[in-house]
mmCIF file of C-alpha atoms in Angstrom:
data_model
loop_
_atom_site.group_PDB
_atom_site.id
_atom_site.type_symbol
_atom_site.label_atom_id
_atom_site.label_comp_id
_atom_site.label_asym_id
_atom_site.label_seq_id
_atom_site.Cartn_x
_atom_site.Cartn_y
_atom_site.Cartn_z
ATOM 1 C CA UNK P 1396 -12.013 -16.694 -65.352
ATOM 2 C CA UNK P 1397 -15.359 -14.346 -65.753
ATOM 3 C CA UNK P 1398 -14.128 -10.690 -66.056
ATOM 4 C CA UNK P 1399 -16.024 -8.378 -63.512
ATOM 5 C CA UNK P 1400 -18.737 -6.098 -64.647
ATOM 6 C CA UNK P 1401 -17.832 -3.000 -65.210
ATOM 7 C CA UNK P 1402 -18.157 -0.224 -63.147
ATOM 8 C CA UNK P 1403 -20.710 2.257 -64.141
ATOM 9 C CA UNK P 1404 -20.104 5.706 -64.383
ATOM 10 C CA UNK P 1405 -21.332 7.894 -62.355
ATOM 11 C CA UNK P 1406 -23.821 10.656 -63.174
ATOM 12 C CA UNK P 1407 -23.212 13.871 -64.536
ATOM 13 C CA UNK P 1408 -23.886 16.765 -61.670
ATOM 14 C CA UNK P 1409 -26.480 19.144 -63.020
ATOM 15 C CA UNK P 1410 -25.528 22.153 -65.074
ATOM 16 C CA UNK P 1411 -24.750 25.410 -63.402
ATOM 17 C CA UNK P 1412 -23.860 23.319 -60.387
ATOM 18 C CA UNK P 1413 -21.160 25.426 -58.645
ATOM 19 C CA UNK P 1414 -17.483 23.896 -58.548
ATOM 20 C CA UNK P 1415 -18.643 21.345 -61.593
ATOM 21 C CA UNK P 1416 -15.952 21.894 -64.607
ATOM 22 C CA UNK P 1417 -17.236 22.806 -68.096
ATOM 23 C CA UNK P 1418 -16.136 21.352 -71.114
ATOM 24 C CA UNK P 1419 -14.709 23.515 -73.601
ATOM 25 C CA UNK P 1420 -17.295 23.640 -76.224
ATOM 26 C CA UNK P 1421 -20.362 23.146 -74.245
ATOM 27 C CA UNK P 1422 -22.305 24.905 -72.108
ATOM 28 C CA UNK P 1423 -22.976 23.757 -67.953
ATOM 29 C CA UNK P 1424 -21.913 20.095 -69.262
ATOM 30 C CA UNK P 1425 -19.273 18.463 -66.580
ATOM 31 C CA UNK P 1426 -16.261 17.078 -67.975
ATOM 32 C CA UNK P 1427 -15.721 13.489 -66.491
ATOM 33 C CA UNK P 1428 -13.104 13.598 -63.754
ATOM 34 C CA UNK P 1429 -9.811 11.050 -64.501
ATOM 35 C CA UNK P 1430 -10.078 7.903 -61.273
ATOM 36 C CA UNK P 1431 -6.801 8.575 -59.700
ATOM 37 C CA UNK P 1432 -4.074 5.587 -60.334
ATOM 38 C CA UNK P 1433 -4.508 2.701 -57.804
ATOM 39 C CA UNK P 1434 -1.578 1.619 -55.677
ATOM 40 C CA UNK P 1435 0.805 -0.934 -56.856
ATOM 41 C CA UNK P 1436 0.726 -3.730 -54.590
ATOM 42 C CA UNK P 1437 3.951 -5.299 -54.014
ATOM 43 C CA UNK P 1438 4.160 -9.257 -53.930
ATOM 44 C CA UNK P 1439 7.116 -8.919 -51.520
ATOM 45 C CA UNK P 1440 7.174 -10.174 -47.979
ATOM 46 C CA UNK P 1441 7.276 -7.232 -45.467
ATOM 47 C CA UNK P 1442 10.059 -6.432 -44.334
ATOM 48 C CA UNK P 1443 10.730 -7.289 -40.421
ATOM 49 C CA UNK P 1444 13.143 -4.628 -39.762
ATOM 50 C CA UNK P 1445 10.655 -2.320 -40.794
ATOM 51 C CA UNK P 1446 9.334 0.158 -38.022
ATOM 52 C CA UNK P 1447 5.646 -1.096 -37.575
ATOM 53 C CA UNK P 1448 3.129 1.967 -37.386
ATOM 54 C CA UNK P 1449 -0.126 1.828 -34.729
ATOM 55 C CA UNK P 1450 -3.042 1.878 -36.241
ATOM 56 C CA UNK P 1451 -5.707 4.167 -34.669
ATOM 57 C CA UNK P 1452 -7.553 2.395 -31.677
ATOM 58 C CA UNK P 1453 -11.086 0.862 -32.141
ATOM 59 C CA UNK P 1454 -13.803 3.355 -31.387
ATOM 60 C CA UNK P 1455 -15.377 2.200 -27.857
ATOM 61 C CA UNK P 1456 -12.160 0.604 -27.438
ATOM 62 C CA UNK P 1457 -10.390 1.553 -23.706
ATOM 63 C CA UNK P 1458 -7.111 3.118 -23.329
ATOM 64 C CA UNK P 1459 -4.075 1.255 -22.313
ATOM 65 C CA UNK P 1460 -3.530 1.838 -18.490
ATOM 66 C CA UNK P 1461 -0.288 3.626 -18.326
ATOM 67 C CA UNK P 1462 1.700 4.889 -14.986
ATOM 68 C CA UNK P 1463 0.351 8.213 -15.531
ATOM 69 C CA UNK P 1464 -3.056 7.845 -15.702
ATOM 70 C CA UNK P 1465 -2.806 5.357 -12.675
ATOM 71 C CA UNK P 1466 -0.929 7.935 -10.456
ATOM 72 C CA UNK P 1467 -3.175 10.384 -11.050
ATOM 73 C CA UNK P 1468 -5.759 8.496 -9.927
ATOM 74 C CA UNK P 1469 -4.552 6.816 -6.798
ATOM 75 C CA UNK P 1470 -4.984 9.935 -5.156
ATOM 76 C CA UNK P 1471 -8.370 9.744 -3.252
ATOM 77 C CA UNK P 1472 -6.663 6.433 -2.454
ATOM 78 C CA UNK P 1473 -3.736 7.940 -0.999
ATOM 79 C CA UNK P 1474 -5.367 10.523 0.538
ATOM 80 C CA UNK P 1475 -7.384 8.058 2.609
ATOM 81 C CA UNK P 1476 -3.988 5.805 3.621
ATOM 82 C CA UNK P 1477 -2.377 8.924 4.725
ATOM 83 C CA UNK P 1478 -5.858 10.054 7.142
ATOM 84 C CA UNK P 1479 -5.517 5.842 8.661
ATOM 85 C CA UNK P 1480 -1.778 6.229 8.942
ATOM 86 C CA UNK P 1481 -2.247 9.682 11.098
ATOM 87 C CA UNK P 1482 -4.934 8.309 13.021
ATOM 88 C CA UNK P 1483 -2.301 5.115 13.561
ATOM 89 C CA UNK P 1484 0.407 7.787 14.894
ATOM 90 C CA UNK P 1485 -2.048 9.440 16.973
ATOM 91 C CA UNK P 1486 -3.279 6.033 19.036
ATOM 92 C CA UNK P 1487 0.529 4.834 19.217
ATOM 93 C CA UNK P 1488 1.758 8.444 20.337
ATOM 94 C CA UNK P 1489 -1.340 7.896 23.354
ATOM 95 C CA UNK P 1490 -0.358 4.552 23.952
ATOM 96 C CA UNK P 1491 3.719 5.503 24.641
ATOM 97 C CA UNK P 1492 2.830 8.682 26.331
ATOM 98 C CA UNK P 1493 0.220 6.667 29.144
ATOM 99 C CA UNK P 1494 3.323 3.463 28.856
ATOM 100 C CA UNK P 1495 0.182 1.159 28.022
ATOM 101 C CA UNK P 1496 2.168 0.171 24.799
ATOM 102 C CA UNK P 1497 4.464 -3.134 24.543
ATOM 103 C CA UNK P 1498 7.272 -0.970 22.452
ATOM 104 C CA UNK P 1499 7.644 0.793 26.641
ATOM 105 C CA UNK P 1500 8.364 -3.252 27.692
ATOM 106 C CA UNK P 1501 10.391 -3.662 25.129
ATOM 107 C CA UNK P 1502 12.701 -0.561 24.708
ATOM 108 C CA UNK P 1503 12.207 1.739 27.958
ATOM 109 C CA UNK P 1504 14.115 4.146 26.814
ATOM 110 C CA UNK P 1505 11.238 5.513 24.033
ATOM 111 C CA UNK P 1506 8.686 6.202 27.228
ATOM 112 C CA UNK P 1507 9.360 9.513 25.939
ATOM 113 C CA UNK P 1508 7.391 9.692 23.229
ATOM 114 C CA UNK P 1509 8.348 13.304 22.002
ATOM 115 C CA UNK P 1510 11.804 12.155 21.483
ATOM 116 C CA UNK P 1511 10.897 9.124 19.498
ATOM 117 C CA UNK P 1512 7.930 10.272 17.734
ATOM 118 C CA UNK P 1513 9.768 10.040 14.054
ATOM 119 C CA UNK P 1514 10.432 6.817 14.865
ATOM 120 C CA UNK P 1515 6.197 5.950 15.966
ATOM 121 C CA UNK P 1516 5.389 7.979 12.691
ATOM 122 C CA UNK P 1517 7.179 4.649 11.024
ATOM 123 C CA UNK P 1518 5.990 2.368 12.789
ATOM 124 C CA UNK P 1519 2.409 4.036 11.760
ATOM 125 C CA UNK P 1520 3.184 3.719 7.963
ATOM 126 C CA UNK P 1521 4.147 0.375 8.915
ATOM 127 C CA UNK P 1522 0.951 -0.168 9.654
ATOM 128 C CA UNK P 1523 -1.076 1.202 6.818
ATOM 129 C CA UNK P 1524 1.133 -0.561 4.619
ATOM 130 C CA UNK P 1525 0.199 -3.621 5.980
ATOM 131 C CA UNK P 1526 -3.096 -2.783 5.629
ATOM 132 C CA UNK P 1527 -3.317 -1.131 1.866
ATOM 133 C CA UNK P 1528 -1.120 -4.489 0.959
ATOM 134 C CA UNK P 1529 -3.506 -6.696 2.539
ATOM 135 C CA UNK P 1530 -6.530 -4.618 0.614
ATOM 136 C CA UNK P 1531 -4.287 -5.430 -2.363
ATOM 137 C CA UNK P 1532 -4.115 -8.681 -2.296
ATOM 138 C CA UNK P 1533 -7.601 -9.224 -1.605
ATOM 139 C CA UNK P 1534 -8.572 -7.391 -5.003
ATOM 140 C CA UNK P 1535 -6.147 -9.896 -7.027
ATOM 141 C CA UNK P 1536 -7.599 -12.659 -6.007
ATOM 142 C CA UNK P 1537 -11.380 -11.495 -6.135
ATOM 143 C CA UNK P 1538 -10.377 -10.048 -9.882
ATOM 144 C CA UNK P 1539 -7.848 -13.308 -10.925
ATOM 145 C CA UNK P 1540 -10.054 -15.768 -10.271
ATOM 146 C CA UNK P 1541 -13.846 -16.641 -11.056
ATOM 147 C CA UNK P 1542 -15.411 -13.554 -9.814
ATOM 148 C CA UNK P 1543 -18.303 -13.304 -7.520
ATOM 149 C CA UNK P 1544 -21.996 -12.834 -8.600
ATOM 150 C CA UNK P 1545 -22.349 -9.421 -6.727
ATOM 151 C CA UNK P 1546 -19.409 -6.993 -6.009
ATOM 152 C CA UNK P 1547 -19.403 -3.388 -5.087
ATOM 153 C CA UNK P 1548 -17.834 -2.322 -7.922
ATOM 154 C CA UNK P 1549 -17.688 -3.052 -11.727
ATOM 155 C CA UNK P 1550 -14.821 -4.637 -13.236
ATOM 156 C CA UNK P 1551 -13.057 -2.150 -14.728
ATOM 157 C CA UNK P 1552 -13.635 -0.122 -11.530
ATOM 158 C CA UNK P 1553 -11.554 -2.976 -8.638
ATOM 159 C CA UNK P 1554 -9.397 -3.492 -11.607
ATOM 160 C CA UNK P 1555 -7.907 0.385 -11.119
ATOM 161 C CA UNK P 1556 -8.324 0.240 -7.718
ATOM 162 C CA UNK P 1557 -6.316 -2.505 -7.392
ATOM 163 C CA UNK P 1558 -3.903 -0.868 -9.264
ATOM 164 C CA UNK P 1559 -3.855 2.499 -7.169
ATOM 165 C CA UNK P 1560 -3.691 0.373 -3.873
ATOM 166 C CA UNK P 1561 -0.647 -1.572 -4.989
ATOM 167 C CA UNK P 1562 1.017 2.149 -5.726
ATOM 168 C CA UNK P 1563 0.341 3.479 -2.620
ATOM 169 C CA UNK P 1564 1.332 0.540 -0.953
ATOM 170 C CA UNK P 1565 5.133 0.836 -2.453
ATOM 171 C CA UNK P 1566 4.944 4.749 -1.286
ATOM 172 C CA UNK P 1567 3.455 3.626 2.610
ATOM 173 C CA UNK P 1568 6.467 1.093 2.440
ATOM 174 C CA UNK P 1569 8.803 3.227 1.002
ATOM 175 C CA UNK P 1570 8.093 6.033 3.465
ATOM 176 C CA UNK P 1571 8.157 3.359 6.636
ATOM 177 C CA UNK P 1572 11.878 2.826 5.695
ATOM 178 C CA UNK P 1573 13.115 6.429 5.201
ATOM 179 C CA UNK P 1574 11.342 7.721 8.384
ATOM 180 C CA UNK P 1575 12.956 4.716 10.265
ATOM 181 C CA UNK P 1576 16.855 5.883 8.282
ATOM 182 C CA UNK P 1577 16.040 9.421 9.304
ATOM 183 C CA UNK P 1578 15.363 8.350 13.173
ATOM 184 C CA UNK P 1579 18.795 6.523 13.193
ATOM 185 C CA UNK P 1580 20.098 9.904 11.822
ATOM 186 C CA UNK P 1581 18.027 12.078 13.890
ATOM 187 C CA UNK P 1582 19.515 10.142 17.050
ATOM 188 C CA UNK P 1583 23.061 9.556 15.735
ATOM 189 C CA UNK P 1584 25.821 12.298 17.351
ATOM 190 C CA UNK P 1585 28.418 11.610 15.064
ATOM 191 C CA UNK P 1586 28.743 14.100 11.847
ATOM 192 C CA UNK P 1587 25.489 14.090 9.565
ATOM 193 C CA UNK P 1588 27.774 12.577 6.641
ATOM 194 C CA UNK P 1589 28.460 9.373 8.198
ATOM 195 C CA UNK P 1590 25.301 9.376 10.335
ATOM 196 C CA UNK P 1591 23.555 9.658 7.387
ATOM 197 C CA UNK P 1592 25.970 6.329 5.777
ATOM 198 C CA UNK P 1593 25.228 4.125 8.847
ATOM 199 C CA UNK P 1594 21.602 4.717 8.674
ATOM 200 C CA UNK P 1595 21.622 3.967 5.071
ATOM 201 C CA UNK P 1596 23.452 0.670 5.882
ATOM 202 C CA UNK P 1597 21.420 -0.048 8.834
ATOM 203 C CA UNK P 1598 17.695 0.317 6.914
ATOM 204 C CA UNK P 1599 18.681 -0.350 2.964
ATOM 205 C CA UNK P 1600 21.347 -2.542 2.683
ATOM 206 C CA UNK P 1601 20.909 -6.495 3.803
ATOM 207 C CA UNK P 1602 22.681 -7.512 7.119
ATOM 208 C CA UNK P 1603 23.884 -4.108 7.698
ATOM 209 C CA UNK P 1604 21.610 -3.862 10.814
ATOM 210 C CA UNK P 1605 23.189 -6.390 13.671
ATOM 211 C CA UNK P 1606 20.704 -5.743 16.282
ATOM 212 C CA UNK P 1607 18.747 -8.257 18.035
ATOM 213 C CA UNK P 1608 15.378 -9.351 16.241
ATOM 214 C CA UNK P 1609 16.424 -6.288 13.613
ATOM 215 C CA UNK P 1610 19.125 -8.905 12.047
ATOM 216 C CA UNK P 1611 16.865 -11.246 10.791
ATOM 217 C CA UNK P 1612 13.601 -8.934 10.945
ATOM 218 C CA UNK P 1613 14.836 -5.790 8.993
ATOM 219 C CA UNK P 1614 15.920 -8.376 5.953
ATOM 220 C CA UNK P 1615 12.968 -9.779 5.496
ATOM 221 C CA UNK P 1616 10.958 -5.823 5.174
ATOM 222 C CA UNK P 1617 13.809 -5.060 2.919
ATOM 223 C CA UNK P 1618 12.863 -8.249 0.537
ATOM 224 C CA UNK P 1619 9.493 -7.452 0.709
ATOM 225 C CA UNK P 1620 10.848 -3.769 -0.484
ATOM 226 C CA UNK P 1621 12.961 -4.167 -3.178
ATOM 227 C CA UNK P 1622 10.367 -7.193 -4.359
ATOM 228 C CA UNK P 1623 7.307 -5.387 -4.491
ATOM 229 C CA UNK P 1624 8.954 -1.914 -6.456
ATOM 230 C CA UNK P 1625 9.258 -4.273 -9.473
ATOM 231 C CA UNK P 1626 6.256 -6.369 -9.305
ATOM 232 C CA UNK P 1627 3.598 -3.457 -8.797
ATOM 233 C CA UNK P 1628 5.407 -1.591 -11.713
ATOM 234 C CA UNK P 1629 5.661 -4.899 -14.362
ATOM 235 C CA UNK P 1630 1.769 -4.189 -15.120
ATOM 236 C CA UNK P 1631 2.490 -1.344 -17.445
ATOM 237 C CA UNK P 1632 5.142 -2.828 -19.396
ATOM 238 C CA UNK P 1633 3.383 -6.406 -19.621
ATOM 239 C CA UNK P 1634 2.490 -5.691 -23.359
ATOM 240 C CA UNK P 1635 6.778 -5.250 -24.049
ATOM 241 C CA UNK P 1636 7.148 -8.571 -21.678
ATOM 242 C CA UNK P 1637 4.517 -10.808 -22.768
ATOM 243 C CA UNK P 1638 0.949 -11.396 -20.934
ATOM 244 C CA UNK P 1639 1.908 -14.925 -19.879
ATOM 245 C CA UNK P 1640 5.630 -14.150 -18.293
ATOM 246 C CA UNK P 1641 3.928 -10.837 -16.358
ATOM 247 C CA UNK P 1642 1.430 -13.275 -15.125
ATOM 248 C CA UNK P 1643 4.055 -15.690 -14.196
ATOM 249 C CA UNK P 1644 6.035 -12.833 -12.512
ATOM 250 C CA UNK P 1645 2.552 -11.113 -10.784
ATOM 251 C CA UNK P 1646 2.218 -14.399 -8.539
ATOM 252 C CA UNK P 1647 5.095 -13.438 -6.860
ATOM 253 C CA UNK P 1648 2.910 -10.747 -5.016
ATOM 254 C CA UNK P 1649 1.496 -12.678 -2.873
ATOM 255 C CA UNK P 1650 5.680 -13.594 -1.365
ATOM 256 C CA UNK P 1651 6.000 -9.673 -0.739
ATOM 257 C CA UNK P 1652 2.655 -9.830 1.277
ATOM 258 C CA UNK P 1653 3.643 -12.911 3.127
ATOM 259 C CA UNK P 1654 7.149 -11.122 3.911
ATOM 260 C CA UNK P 1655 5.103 -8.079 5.041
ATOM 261 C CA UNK P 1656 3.656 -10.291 7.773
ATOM 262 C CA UNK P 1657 6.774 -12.000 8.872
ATOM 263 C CA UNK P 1658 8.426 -8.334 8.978
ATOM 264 C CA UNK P 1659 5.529 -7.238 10.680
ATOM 265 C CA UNK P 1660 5.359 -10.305 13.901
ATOM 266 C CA UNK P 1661 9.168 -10.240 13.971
ATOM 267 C CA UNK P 1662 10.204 -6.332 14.170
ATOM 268 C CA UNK P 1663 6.795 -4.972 15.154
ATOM 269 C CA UNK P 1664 6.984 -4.202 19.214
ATOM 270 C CA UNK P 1665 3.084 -3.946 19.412
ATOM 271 C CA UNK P 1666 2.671 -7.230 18.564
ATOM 272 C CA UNK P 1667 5.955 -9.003 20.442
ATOM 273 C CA UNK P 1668 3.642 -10.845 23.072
ATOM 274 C CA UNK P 1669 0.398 -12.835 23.015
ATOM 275 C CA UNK P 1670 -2.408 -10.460 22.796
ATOM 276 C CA UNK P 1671 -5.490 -10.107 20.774
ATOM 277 C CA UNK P 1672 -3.754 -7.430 18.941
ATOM 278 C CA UNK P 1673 -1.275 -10.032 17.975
ATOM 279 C CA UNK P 1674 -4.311 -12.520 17.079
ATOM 280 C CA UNK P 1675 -6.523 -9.888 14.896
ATOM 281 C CA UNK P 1676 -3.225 -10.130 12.723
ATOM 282 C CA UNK P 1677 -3.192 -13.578 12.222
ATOM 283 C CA UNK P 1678 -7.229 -13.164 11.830
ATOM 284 C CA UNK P 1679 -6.595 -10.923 8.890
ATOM 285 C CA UNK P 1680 -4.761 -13.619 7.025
ATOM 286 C CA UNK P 1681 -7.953 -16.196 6.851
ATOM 287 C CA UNK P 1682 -9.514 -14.721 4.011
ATOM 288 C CA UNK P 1683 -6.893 -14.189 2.040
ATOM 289 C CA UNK P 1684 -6.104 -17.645 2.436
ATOM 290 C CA UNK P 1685 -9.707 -18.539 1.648
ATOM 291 C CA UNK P 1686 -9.566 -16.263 -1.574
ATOM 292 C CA UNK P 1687 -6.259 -18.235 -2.607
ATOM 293 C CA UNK P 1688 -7.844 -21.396 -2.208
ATOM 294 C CA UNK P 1689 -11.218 -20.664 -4.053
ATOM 295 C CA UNK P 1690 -8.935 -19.751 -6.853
ATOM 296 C CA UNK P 1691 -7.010 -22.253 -6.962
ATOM 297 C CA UNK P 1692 -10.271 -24.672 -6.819
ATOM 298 C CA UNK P 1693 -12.192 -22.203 -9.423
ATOM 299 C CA UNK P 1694 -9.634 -21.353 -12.018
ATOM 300 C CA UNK P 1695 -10.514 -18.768 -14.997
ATOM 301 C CA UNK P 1696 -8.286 -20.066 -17.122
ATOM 302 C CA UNK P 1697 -9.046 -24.120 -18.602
ATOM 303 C CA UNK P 1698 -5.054 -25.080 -18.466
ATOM 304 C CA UNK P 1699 -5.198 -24.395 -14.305
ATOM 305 C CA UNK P 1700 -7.737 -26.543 -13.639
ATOM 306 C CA UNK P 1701 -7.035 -29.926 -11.749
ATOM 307 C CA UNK P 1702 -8.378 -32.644 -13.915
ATOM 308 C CA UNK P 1703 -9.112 -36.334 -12.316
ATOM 309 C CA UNK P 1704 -6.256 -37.857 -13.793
ATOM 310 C CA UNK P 1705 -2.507 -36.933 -13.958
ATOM 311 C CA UNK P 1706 -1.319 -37.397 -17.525
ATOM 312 C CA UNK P 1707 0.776 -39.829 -19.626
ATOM 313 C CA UNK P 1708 3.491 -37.803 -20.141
ATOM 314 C CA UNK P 1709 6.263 -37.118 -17.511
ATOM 315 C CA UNK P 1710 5.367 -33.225 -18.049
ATOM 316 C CA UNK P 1711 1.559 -33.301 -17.970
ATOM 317 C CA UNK P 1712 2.404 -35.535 -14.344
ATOM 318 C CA UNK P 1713 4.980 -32.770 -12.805
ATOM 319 C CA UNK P 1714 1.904 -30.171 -13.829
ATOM 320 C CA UNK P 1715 -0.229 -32.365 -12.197
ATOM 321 C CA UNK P 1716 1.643 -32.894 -8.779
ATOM 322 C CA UNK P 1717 2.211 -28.949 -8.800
ATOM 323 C CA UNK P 1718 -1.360 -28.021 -8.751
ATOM 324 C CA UNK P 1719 -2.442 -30.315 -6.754
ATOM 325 C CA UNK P 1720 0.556 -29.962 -4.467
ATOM 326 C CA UNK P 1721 -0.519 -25.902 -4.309
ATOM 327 C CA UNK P 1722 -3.725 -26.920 -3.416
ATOM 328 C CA UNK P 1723 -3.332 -28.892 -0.255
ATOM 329 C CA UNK P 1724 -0.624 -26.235 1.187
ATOM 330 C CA UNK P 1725 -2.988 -23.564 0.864
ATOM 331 C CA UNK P 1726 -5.844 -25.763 2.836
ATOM 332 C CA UNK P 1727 -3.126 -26.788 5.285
ATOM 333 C CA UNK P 1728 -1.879 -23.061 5.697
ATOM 334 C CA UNK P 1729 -5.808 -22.655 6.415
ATOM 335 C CA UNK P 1730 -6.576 -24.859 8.920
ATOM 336 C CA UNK P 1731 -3.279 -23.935 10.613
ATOM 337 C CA UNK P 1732 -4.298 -20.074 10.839
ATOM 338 C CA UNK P 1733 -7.922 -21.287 12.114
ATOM 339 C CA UNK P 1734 -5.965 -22.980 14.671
ATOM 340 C CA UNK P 1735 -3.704 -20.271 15.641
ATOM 341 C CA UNK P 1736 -6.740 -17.996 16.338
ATOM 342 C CA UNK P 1737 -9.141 -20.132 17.971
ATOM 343 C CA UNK P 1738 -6.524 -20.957 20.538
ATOM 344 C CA UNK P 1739 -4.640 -17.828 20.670
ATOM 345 C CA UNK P 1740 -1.278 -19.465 20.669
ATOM 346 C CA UNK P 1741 0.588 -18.050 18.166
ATOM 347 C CA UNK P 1742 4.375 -17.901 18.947
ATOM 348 C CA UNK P 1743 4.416 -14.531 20.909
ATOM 349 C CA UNK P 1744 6.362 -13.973 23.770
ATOM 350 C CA UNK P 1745 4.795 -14.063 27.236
ATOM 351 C CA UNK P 1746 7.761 -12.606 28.928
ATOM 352 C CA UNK P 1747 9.621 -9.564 27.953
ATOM 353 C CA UNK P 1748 13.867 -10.507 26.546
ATOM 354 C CA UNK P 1749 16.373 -10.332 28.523
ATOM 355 C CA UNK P 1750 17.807 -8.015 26.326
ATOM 356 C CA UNK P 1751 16.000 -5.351 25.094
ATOM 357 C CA UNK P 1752 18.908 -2.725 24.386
ATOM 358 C CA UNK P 1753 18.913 -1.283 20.054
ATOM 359 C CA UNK P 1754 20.635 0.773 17.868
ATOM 360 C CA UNK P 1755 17.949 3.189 18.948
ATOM 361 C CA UNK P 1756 19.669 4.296 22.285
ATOM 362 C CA UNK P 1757 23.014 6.189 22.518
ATOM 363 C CA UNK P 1758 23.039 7.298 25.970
#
């Protein structure tokens, strides 16, 4: 093996230079410095126990999003859901007081609308939860899939405010449910202990409200709940869970938003009966269903894609029959909301129930 040339040394710093060392007999001529000892290098394995240290980040190189940073950014966000979800309770508070509202059909006894405004101020985040989740999902999809030439807003940019919508969405639908518990308590005579335990029951706890639509309706908004809490919240622990099982769990999203809808037909008394109100709800749901299916058909990722043929192997074929299986539901559920709107019938009522007593009246 050739040695290596040597190193050569380096030049003596001129004399009278300050800090440069004299030797003893000489005058202003530098004594050469010793090289320090280089490290031993160990031919041992490293040892996996071992705590591993960060290394500092790659200038240019962005900060991880954390929960912090995210929450103190949603705030122009959720300063703008709370202005839609006041100027919600305002038009519902109008539409009880002049009884042009279908919640008067429904449940008589809130024509007051002073009495029962807690309860409208729910139904109001409600709404703009609907709304900021819909909003939500529409930025997944546009950022999941191949993206459009020309957005709005950089990538970076939709990819935080997808982010801050999804918080504020878990905060409109967390507040929805604890100003509907504190109407039930508002309204309850017993003693606030056990008022405050039945409510609890009635808006948190599956099957603990048994009243009318509210026993199948309330369930469903409490799924959609206690599901969307954990998914909006996996994003800043994905790199402790893996990239591919967060992704895995993120699809789930789109169940909480579907949930959201079902709660929203089911419980919501504004839309109970055929209506265009009723319709522009279903109307919403077209382009998210157009989104799904463009990115379903347009992939970013290679192992998504569709190819012509299913596969030889028995896994490559279930694979196969999934995605393609995804596929046509997604252009069925399509055609079927196109249908819904153009004819407007969309299983409302056209007659108010017989019964239209609720937990909400103890006279």
């Amino acid at each position: 093996m050739t040695n290596p040339p040597s190193t050569p040394e380096p030049a003596a710093a001129p004399a009278g230079t300050p800090g440069a060392p004299r030797t003893p007999g000489g005058r202003g001529t530098p004594a050469a410095e010793p090289e320090p000892p280089a490290p031993e290098r160990s031919s041992a394995p490293p040892d996996p126990a071992a705590p591993e240290v960060p290394g500092p980040r790659a200038p240019g190189r962005p900060a991880r999003p954390t929960l912090r940073s995210d929450l103190r950014a949603s705030w122009p966000d959720g300063l703008v859901a709370l202005l839609i979800t006041a100027a919600v309770f305002v038009l519902l508070y109008i539409r009880i007081r002049d009884q042009t509202s279908s919640t008067v059909t429904v449940m008589p006894f809130m024509a007051d609308a002073g009495a029962f405004w807690m309860y409208f101020l729910s139904q109001a985040f409600g709404w703009s939860a609907l709304l900021w989740a819909w909003g939500t999902v529409v930025l997944g999809l546009l950022l999941s899939g191949a993206r459009p030439a020309r957005l709005p807003l950089s990538g970076p940019r939709l990819e935080r405010l997808h982010r801050t919508t999804s918080l504020n969405t878990i905060a409109l639908i967390a507040a929805h449910a604890l100003l509907f518990a504190a109407e039930l308590v508002r309204h309850d005579t017993v003693a606030w202990n056990s008022a405050v335990a039945t409510a609890f029951v009635e808006a948190f706890v599956p099957g603990g409200y048994d009243s009318g639509t509210g026993r199948v309706a309330i369930p469903v908004g409490q799924a959609a709940l206690y599901l969307a809490i954990p998914l909006g919240l996996l994003f800043y622990v994905r790199h402790r869970i893996g990239a591919k099982t967060w992704r895995i769990l993120h699809r789930c999203v789109i169940v909480v938003y579907v949930l959201s809808v079902w709660h929203t037909l089911l419980y919501g008394t504004n839309v109970w009966y055929d209506g265009w109100f009723r319709t522009s709800v279903w109307l919403l749901q077209i382009p998210i269903a157009v989104l799904l299916l463009a990115r379903l058909l347009r992939p970013a990722r290679r192992s998504e894609k569709l190819s012509a043929r299913p596969g030889s192997t028995a896994r490559t074929r279930t694979g196969w029959a999934l995605r393609l299986g995804g596929r046509l539901a997604v252009a069925g559920v399509l055609v079927a909301l196109v249908v819904v709107v153009v004819s407007g019938n969309d299983g409302g009522r056209s007659v108010p129930p017989d019964d239209t007593s609720s937990t909400h009246n103890h006279d």
